[in-house]
């Protein structure tokens, strides 16, 4: 027997899944799909993680499928190219309905939380601040261990999406502010600023290992109408990243330990990135059941400098049926 090409096999299996879902819906509702509450999921059969098809089924059927297969809620995702991280890989994904982005996020298996680098940084962004001819990793490097991620091609083609690429930083020793963010954690950046402009933020002796001229550009104030409520410029401009605007009403600035927070980036007076920042221990706690998946609101500015779709919340989830974690921007509005 000649084996079917993978694409043909996937198409055949997808068609079969749609047919099965339609029959299941018909049986569950007596042939009247409107008689039952339905839910849209991405149906992924066990053993076929590369095959995904969007189906709408009764809520009870969806619940069973989500529990017993690697299926997931919402329409099927499109993905960016994966890069290695820890014991696995990390990649971007997006769930799109028509011309509307529903979810834009980053996903990785739980095994990515193991086998991570323990050195302070990957030494991509260092500068000999004291001029002694040697690089002191703890004080003259920044950025942790970075993974530069492309957004899915289908998302990049979608009109009105201001996000252009993503950056994941693993910080095994944390970073400033001292006593606040100096614990092992991940930075998940979703950039509005084009990558070439971000790459042009040079190393130097000012700010967080940044060129002094670029530090000045990084601290140009964002006009008030574009600045979200409660966000403050503490002049935390970093090489190859930009400035970090912090919400000092967040729990970690008010007596609670840092677990997860949301940061806005800026450069040259413009919002440049959106950043959920999450501790390693919090993500590990999701996997073990110590913490629960949740969505949190994102404080919005009165207006955006670049028109388009922007998220109203960010979500951190562990999907036990897939044994993966997602960090996503959701509830997009124009």
Short mmCIF file of C-alpha atoms in Angstrom, two decimals:
data_model
loop_
_atom_site.label_atom_id
_atom_site.label_comp_id
_atom_site.label_asym_id
_atom_site.label_seq_id
_atom_site.Cartn_x
_atom_site.Cartn_y
_atom_site.Cartn_z
CA UNK A 1 0.00 0.00 0.00
CA UNK A 2 1.31 3.45 -0.93
CA UNK A 3 1.15 5.76 2.14
CA UNK A 4 -0.94 8.89 1.79
CA UNK A 5 0.98 12.18 1.73
CA UNK A 6 0.76 13.93 5.09
CA UNK A 7 -1.24 16.88 3.74
CA UNK A 8 -3.75 14.58 2.05
CA UNK A 9 -4.01 12.47 5.21
CA UNK A 10 -4.58 15.60 7.30
CA UNK A 11 -7.25 16.89 4.89
CA UNK A 12 -9.02 13.52 4.86
CA UNK A 13 -8.93 13.27 8.64
CA UNK A 14 -10.13 16.86 9.02
CA UNK A 15 -13.10 16.18 6.74
CA UNK A 16 -13.92 13.09 8.77
CA UNK A 17 -13.75 15.08 12.01
CA UNK A 18 -16.16 17.69 10.65
CA UNK A 19 -18.58 14.93 9.66
CA UNK A 20 -18.31 13.27 13.08
CA UNK A 21 -18.88 16.60 14.83
CA UNK A 22 -21.96 17.27 12.69
CA UNK A 23 -23.42 13.86 13.53
CA UNK A 24 -22.67 14.36 17.23
CA UNK A 25 -24.45 17.71 17.16
CA UNK A 26 -27.44 16.23 15.37
CA UNK A 27 -27.77 13.36 17.81
CA UNK A 28 -27.36 15.59 20.86
CA UNK A 29 -29.98 18.08 19.69
CA UNK A 30 -32.44 15.81 17.93
CA UNK A 31 -31.44 17.28 14.58
CA UNK A 32 -32.11 20.85 15.74
CA UNK A 33 -28.77 22.50 16.51
CA UNK A 34 -30.57 25.56 17.85
CA UNK A 35 -32.10 23.44 20.61
CA UNK A 36 -28.83 23.24 22.50
CA UNK A 37 -26.20 25.75 23.53
CA UNK A 38 -23.23 25.26 21.21
CA UNK A 39 -19.54 25.99 21.59
CA UNK A 40 -16.79 26.49 19.04
CA UNK A 41 -13.61 24.52 19.66
CA UNK A 42 -10.57 23.47 17.71
CA UNK A 43 -10.92 19.71 17.47
CA UNK A 44 -7.62 17.85 17.71
CA UNK A 45 -7.79 14.04 17.74
CA UNK A 46 -5.57 12.17 20.17
CA UNK A 47 -2.41 11.08 18.42
CA UNK A 48 -2.78 13.68 15.65
CA UNK A 49 -1.47 16.90 17.17
CA UNK A 50 -0.73 18.28 13.70
CA UNK A 51 -4.38 17.99 12.62
CA UNK A 52 -6.77 20.71 13.79
CA UNK A 53 -10.26 21.61 12.59
CA UNK A 54 -12.70 24.23 13.88
CA UNK A 55 -16.09 22.76 14.83
CA UNK A 56 -19.20 23.97 16.62
CA UNK A 57 -20.71 21.34 18.91
CA UNK A 58 -23.07 21.20 21.92
CA UNK A 59 -21.45 22.59 25.05
CA UNK A 60 -21.52 19.19 26.76
CA UNK A 61 -19.80 17.57 23.79
CA UNK A 62 -17.18 20.33 23.75
CA UNK A 63 -16.51 19.80 27.43
CA UNK A 64 -15.91 16.08 26.90
CA UNK A 65 -13.66 16.68 23.89
CA UNK A 66 -11.60 19.27 25.76
CA UNK A 67 -11.13 16.78 28.61
CA UNK A 68 -10.33 13.69 26.52
CA UNK A 69 -8.39 15.03 23.53
CA UNK A 70 -5.78 17.77 22.89
CA UNK A 71 -8.57 20.02 21.56
CA UNK A 72 -8.83 23.61 22.76
CA UNK A 73 -11.38 26.42 23.04
CA UNK A 74 -12.11 28.79 20.14
CA UNK A 75 -11.21 28.63 16.47
CA UNK A 76 -8.08 26.79 15.40
CA UNK A 77 -4.84 28.70 15.74
CA UNK A 78 -2.17 29.67 13.28
CA UNK A 79 1.41 29.45 14.52
CA UNK A 80 4.77 31.11 14.23
CA UNK A 81 8.07 29.29 13.84
CA UNK A 82 9.16 27.55 17.08
CA UNK A 83 12.47 28.22 18.81
CA UNK A 84 14.13 26.12 21.54
CA UNK A 85 13.46 27.06 25.17
CA UNK A 86 14.47 24.95 28.16
CA UNK A 87 13.48 21.36 27.51
CA UNK A 88 11.12 22.20 24.67
CA UNK A 89 10.22 25.01 22.25
CA UNK A 90 8.30 28.28 22.34
CA UNK A 91 6.22 29.80 19.53
CA UNK A 92 3.62 32.46 18.86
CA UNK A 93 0.04 31.70 17.91
CA UNK A 94 -3.11 33.56 16.95
CA UNK A 95 -6.79 32.70 16.77
CA UNK A 96 -8.51 34.71 14.05
CA UNK A 97 -12.17 34.89 13.06
CA UNK A 98 -12.59 36.51 9.67
CA UNK A 99 -10.68 39.77 9.97
CA UNK A 100 -10.85 39.91 13.77
CA UNK A 101 -7.95 38.79 15.99
CA UNK A 102 -9.45 36.97 18.96
CA UNK A 103 -6.25 35.79 20.65
CA UNK A 104 -2.57 36.60 20.10
CA UNK A 105 -0.21 34.72 22.34
CA UNK A 106 2.83 32.63 23.08
CA UNK A 107 2.65 28.93 23.88
CA UNK A 108 5.11 26.32 25.11
CA UNK A 109 4.97 22.83 26.66
CA UNK A 110 5.33 22.59 30.42
CA UNK A 111 8.66 20.83 29.84
CA UNK A 112 10.05 24.23 28.73
CA UNK A 113 10.10 25.18 32.41
CA UNK A 114 12.87 22.62 32.98
CA UNK A 115 16.42 22.67 31.70
CA UNK A 116 16.52 26.45 31.43
CA UNK A 117 19.85 28.32 31.44
CA UNK A 118 21.09 29.37 34.87
CA UNK A 119 23.62 31.98 33.75
CA UNK A 120 22.55 35.61 34.14
CA UNK A 121 22.33 36.30 30.38
CA UNK A 122 23.18 34.92 26.95
CA UNK A 123 25.62 37.86 26.64
CA UNK A 124 23.92 39.23 23.54
CA UNK A 125 23.66 42.69 25.09
CA UNK A 126 26.69 43.70 27.16
CA UNK A 127 28.88 46.80 27.58
CA UNK A 128 32.12 47.38 29.45
CA UNK A 129 30.72 50.11 31.68
CA UNK A 130 33.77 50.52 33.91
CA UNK A 131 36.21 50.25 31.00
CA UNK A 132 38.35 47.56 32.63
CA UNK A 133 38.47 45.43 29.47
CA UNK A 134 36.31 42.66 30.96
CA UNK A 135 32.56 42.06 30.99
CA UNK A 136 30.97 41.44 34.37
CA UNK A 137 27.84 39.50 33.50
CA UNK A 138 25.85 40.49 36.58
CA UNK A 139 26.37 44.23 36.14
CA UNK A 140 27.35 44.80 32.50
CA UNK A 141 24.85 42.65 30.58
CA UNK A 142 21.08 42.82 30.16
CA UNK A 143 18.20 41.01 28.51
CA UNK A 144 18.50 37.59 30.12
CA UNK A 145 18.13 34.83 27.53
CA UNK A 146 16.08 36.06 24.61
CA UNK A 147 14.01 34.40 21.91
CA UNK A 148 12.94 36.62 19.02
CA UNK A 149 9.68 35.25 17.62
CA UNK A 150 7.84 35.92 14.39
CA UNK A 151 4.10 36.35 14.61
CA UNK A 152 2.07 33.93 12.44
CA UNK A 153 2.03 34.92 8.76
CA UNK A 154 -1.79 35.00 8.64
CA UNK A 155 -1.80 37.48 11.53
CA UNK A 156 0.83 39.70 9.93
CA UNK A 157 -1.37 39.92 6.83
CA UNK A 158 -4.45 40.88 8.84
CA UNK A 159 -5.43 44.57 8.47
CA UNK A 160 -5.38 46.74 11.58
CA UNK A 161 -3.08 44.63 13.78
CA UNK A 162 -0.40 46.95 15.22
CA UNK A 163 1.69 44.14 16.75
CA UNK A 164 4.67 43.24 14.57
CA UNK A 165 6.74 40.60 16.43
CA UNK A 166 7.30 39.06 19.86
CA UNK A 167 10.19 38.64 22.27
CA UNK A 168 10.52 36.20 25.16
CA UNK A 169 13.20 36.81 27.79
CA UNK A 170 14.09 34.26 30.45
CA UNK A 171 15.70 35.94 33.46
CA UNK A 172 17.10 33.27 35.80
CA UNK A 173 18.15 35.88 38.38
CA UNK A 174 15.45 38.42 37.63
CA UNK A 175 16.32 42.07 37.05
CA UNK A 176 15.58 45.52 38.50
CA UNK A 177 13.84 47.04 40.28
CA UNK A 178 15.81 45.50 43.18
CA UNK A 179 13.59 43.80 45.73
CA UNK A 180 10.67 43.73 43.28
CA UNK A 181 11.51 41.90 40.05
CA UNK A 182 14.76 40.19 41.09
CA UNK A 183 13.31 36.65 41.08
CA UNK A 184 13.41 34.10 38.21
CA UNK A 185 10.80 35.11 35.65
CA UNK A 186 9.83 35.47 32.00
CA UNK A 187 9.15 38.66 30.05
CA UNK A 188 6.66 38.19 27.19
CA UNK A 189 6.94 41.23 24.90
CA UNK A 190 4.51 41.91 22.07
CA UNK A 191 6.09 44.70 20.03
CA UNK A 192 4.39 47.52 18.14
CA UNK A 193 7.79 49.01 17.35
CA UNK A 194 9.37 47.39 14.25
CA UNK A 195 12.16 44.98 15.07
CA UNK A 196 14.78 47.00 13.14
CA UNK A 197 14.06 50.04 15.34
CA UNK A 198 14.28 47.97 18.49
CA UNK A 199 17.59 46.46 17.31
CA UNK A 200 18.95 50.00 16.91
CA UNK A 201 18.72 50.66 20.68
CA UNK A 202 22.45 50.36 21.34
CA UNK A 203 24.46 49.21 24.37
CA UNK A 204 26.22 51.81 26.50
CA UNK A 205 26.87 53.06 30.04
CA UNK A 206 23.51 54.73 30.75
CA UNK A 207 20.25 53.27 32.09
CA UNK A 208 20.20 49.49 31.81
CA UNK A 209 23.37 49.05 29.71
CA UNK A 210 22.08 51.44 27.04
CA UNK A 211 23.78 54.09 24.88
CA UNK A 212 23.29 57.51 26.50
CA UNK A 213 21.74 59.06 23.37
CA UNK A 214 19.27 56.16 23.20
CA UNK A 215 18.54 56.56 26.90
CA UNK A 216 17.46 60.14 26.17
CA UNK A 217 15.19 58.93 23.36
CA UNK A 218 13.81 56.22 25.63
CA UNK A 219 12.76 58.73 28.27
CA UNK A 220 10.90 61.08 25.92
CA UNK A 221 7.48 61.32 27.64
CA UNK A 222 4.49 59.60 26.09
CA UNK A 223 1.76 62.24 25.58
CA UNK A 224 -0.84 61.97 28.38
CA UNK A 225 -3.70 60.84 26.13
CA UNK A 226 -1.64 57.82 25.06
CA UNK A 227 -0.43 56.89 28.54
CA UNK A 228 -2.53 54.33 30.48
CA UNK A 229 -3.72 55.37 33.94
CA UNK A 230 -1.29 54.74 36.83
CA UNK A 231 1.71 53.95 34.61
CA UNK A 232 4.89 55.79 35.62
CA UNK A 233 8.23 56.33 33.90
CA UNK A 234 10.98 55.22 36.28
CA UNK A 235 13.55 55.66 33.49
CA UNK A 236 14.16 51.92 33.15
CA UNK A 237 15.46 52.12 29.58
CA UNK A 238 17.17 48.90 28.49
CA UNK A 239 19.47 48.05 25.62
CA UNK A 240 17.69 46.37 22.66
CA UNK A 241 14.36 46.72 24.43
CA UNK A 242 13.30 50.27 25.31
CA UNK A 243 11.78 51.96 28.33
CA UNK A 244 9.51 50.19 30.83
CA UNK A 245 6.47 52.01 32.21
CA UNK A 246 5.32 50.49 35.50
CA UNK A 247 1.93 50.45 37.22
CA UNK A 248 2.83 51.27 40.82
CA UNK A 249 -0.66 50.33 41.99
CA UNK A 250 0.23 46.70 41.15
CA UNK A 251 0.51 44.28 44.11
CA UNK A 252 4.30 43.92 43.87
CA UNK A 253 4.70 47.65 44.58
CA UNK A 254 2.35 47.50 47.55
CA UNK A 255 3.66 44.85 49.90
CA UNK A 256 2.93 41.65 47.95
CA UNK A 257 5.53 39.50 46.23
CA UNK A 258 5.77 39.72 42.46
CA UNK A 259 3.94 36.88 40.66
CA UNK A 260 2.61 38.42 37.43
CA UNK A 261 2.16 41.95 36.18
CA UNK A 262 1.61 43.95 33.00
CA UNK A 263 4.10 46.50 31.67
CA UNK A 264 3.91 49.02 28.84
CA UNK A 265 7.06 49.77 26.87
CA UNK A 266 7.88 53.11 25.28
CA UNK A 267 10.53 54.68 23.11
CA UNK A 268 10.88 58.17 21.63
CA UNK A 269 7.52 59.22 23.11
CA UNK A 270 5.56 56.28 21.70
CA UNK A 271 4.15 53.10 23.20
CA UNK A 272 6.43 50.40 21.79
CA UNK A 273 5.40 47.09 23.39
CA UNK A 274 2.88 45.31 25.62
CA UNK A 275 4.40 42.97 28.20
CA UNK A 276 2.99 40.37 30.57
CA UNK A 277 5.76 39.51 33.04
CA UNK A 278 5.36 36.24 34.99
CA UNK A 279 7.48 34.39 37.52
CA UNK A 280 8.75 30.89 36.86
CA UNK A 281 7.19 29.74 40.14
CA UNK A 282 3.76 31.05 39.14
CA UNK A 283 3.85 29.17 35.84
CA UNK A 284 5.06 26.04 37.60
CA UNK A 285 2.21 26.46 40.08
CA UNK A 286 -0.27 26.43 37.20
CA UNK A 287 1.09 23.08 36.07
CA UNK A 288 0.92 21.54 39.55
CA UNK A 289 -2.53 22.97 40.30
CA UNK A 290 -1.33 25.33 43.00
CA UNK A 291 -2.59 28.27 40.90
CA UNK A 292 -5.52 28.61 38.51
CA UNK A 293 -5.60 29.87 34.95
CA UNK A 294 -6.92 33.42 34.80
CA UNK A 295 -7.41 36.53 32.68
CA UNK A 296 -6.58 39.98 34.03
CA UNK A 297 -7.61 43.42 32.73
CA UNK A 298 -5.17 45.65 30.85
CA UNK A 299 -5.43 49.33 31.73
CA UNK A 300 -6.11 51.30 28.57
CA UNK A 301 -4.97 54.75 27.40
CA UNK A 302 -7.58 57.28 26.26
CA UNK A 303 -6.31 56.82 22.69
CA UNK A 304 -3.70 54.88 20.73
CA UNK A 305 -0.99 56.44 18.60
CA UNK A 306 -1.28 53.61 16.06
CA UNK A 307 -4.90 52.81 15.20
CA UNK A 308 -6.03 49.19 15.19
CA UNK A 309 -6.96 46.21 17.35
CA UNK A 310 -5.79 46.28 20.99
CA UNK A 311 -6.31 43.74 23.81
CA UNK A 312 -8.42 44.48 26.87
CA UNK A 313 -7.03 41.61 28.93
CA UNK A 314 -4.13 39.23 29.19
CA UNK A 315 -4.52 35.57 30.12
CA UNK A 316 -2.19 32.95 31.61
CA UNK A 317 -3.37 29.35 31.21
CA UNK A 318 -2.23 25.79 31.70
CA UNK A 319 -4.06 23.39 29.37
CA UNK A 320 -3.79 20.02 31.07
CA UNK A 321 -5.13 18.11 28.07
CA UNK A 322 -2.25 19.50 25.99
CA UNK A 323 0.27 19.85 28.83
CA UNK A 324 1.14 23.32 27.63
CA UNK A 325 1.09 26.91 28.86
CA UNK A 326 -0.22 29.97 27.05
CA UNK A 327 0.38 33.65 27.71
CA UNK A 328 -2.05 35.59 25.56
CA UNK A 329 -3.56 38.96 24.74
CA UNK A 330 -7.35 38.74 24.30
CA UNK A 331 -10.64 40.61 23.91
CA UNK A 332 -9.37 42.81 21.10
CA UNK A 333 -11.26 46.02 20.32
CA UNK A 334 -10.67 48.88 17.90
#
